Short mmCIF file of C-alpha atoms in Angstrom, two decimals:
data_model
loop_
_atom_site.label_atom_id
_atom_site.label_comp_id
_atom_site.label_asym_id
_atom_site.label_seq_id
_atom_site.Cartn_x
_atom_site.Cartn_y
_atom_site.Cartn_z
CA MET A 1 -0.07 -0.11 0.10
CA ALA A 2 0.61 3.47 -0.49
CA ASP A 3 2.97 5.50 1.89
CA HIS A 4 0.48 8.12 3.46
CA THR A 5 3.40 9.63 6.04
CA PRO A 6 3.82 13.65 6.22
CA THR A 7 7.84 13.81 4.28
CA GLY A 8 7.90 17.64 4.38
CA PRO A 9 7.99 20.61 6.58
CA VAL A 10 4.69 21.75 5.13
CA GLU A 11 3.05 18.66 5.65
CA LEU A 12 4.18 19.07 8.95
CA GLY A 13 2.53 22.52 9.88
CA ALA A 14 5.25 25.01 8.88
CA GLN A 15 4.68 28.85 8.67
CA MET A 16 3.71 30.71 5.79
CA ASP A 17 5.61 33.73 4.40
CA TYR A 18 2.33 35.74 4.15
CA ALA A 19 4.67 39.00 3.89
CA GLU A 20 6.79 37.83 1.37
CA HIS A 21 3.47 36.56 -0.20
CA ASP A 22 1.71 39.84 0.03
CA ARG A 23 4.75 41.81 -1.75
CA THR A 24 4.83 38.97 -4.82
CA TYR A 25 1.25 39.13 -5.44
CA LYS A 26 1.35 43.00 -5.55
CA ALA A 27 4.43 42.92 -7.49
CA PHE A 28 2.60 40.76 -10.20
CA LEU A 29 0.04 42.88 -9.60
CA THR A 30 1.62 46.20 -10.66
CA LEU A 31 3.97 44.15 -13.63
CA ALA A 32 0.78 43.12 -14.93
CA LYS A 33 -0.44 46.42 -14.55
CA PHE A 34 1.98 48.52 -16.33
CA GLY A 35 2.95 46.05 -19.06
CA SER A 36 -0.79 45.82 -20.82
CA LEU A 37 -0.37 49.84 -19.99
CA VAL A 38 2.72 49.67 -22.52
CA CYS A 39 1.54 47.07 -24.82
CA ALA A 40 -2.02 49.57 -25.48
CA GLY A 41 -0.01 52.13 -25.78
CA LEU A 42 2.36 50.75 -28.26
CA LEU A 43 -0.59 49.72 -30.55
CA LEU A 44 -2.11 52.98 -30.13
CA ALA A 45 0.53 55.19 -30.76
CA MET A 46 1.90 52.07 -33.90
CA ALA A 47 -1.60 53.13 -35.51
CA PHE A 48 -2.10 56.08 -35.63
CA GLY A 49 1.87 56.37 -36.98
CA PHE A 50 0.84 54.60 -39.88
CA PHE A 51 -2.58 55.75 -40.23
CA ALA A 52 -2.46 59.77 -39.61
CA GLY A 53 0.44 60.66 -38.83
CA GLY A 54 4.38 59.97 -38.73
CA PHE A 55 7.35 58.64 -36.71
CA PHE A 56 7.27 61.50 -33.98
CA SER A 57 3.64 62.13 -33.88
CA ALA A 58 3.38 58.57 -33.39
CA THR A 59 6.15 59.22 -30.50
CA ILE A 60 4.49 61.88 -28.96
CA LEU A 61 1.51 60.46 -29.10
CA PHE A 62 3.03 57.48 -26.69
CA ILE A 63 4.85 59.18 -24.27
CA VAL A 64 0.94 60.96 -23.58
CA ILE A 65 -0.57 57.73 -23.36
CA MET A 66 2.45 56.67 -21.27
CA ALA A 67 2.03 59.94 -18.61
CA VAL A 68 -2.05 59.65 -19.11
CA GLY A 69 -1.90 55.88 -17.99
CA TYR A 70 0.59 56.45 -15.14
CA PHE A 71 -0.98 59.20 -13.44
CA ILE A 72 -4.90 57.02 -14.02
CA LEU A 73 -3.64 53.71 -13.05
CA ARG A 74 -1.67 54.86 -9.67
#
């Protein structure tokens, strides 16, 4: 039969580091939030540069989108 005795520290009731878990989760959410902002801003700026403007106007639009998005997502 299978041996079901505890073999590791988790099964023995080791304490979890909840503070480190919270810091990791907050860092993940921040990275996901601002990573999505960069992707969306880049996509919008590239579309604007291709259809309506040029490289410099698209770059300025990207910077504006990043600045506005940063203040909204803070």
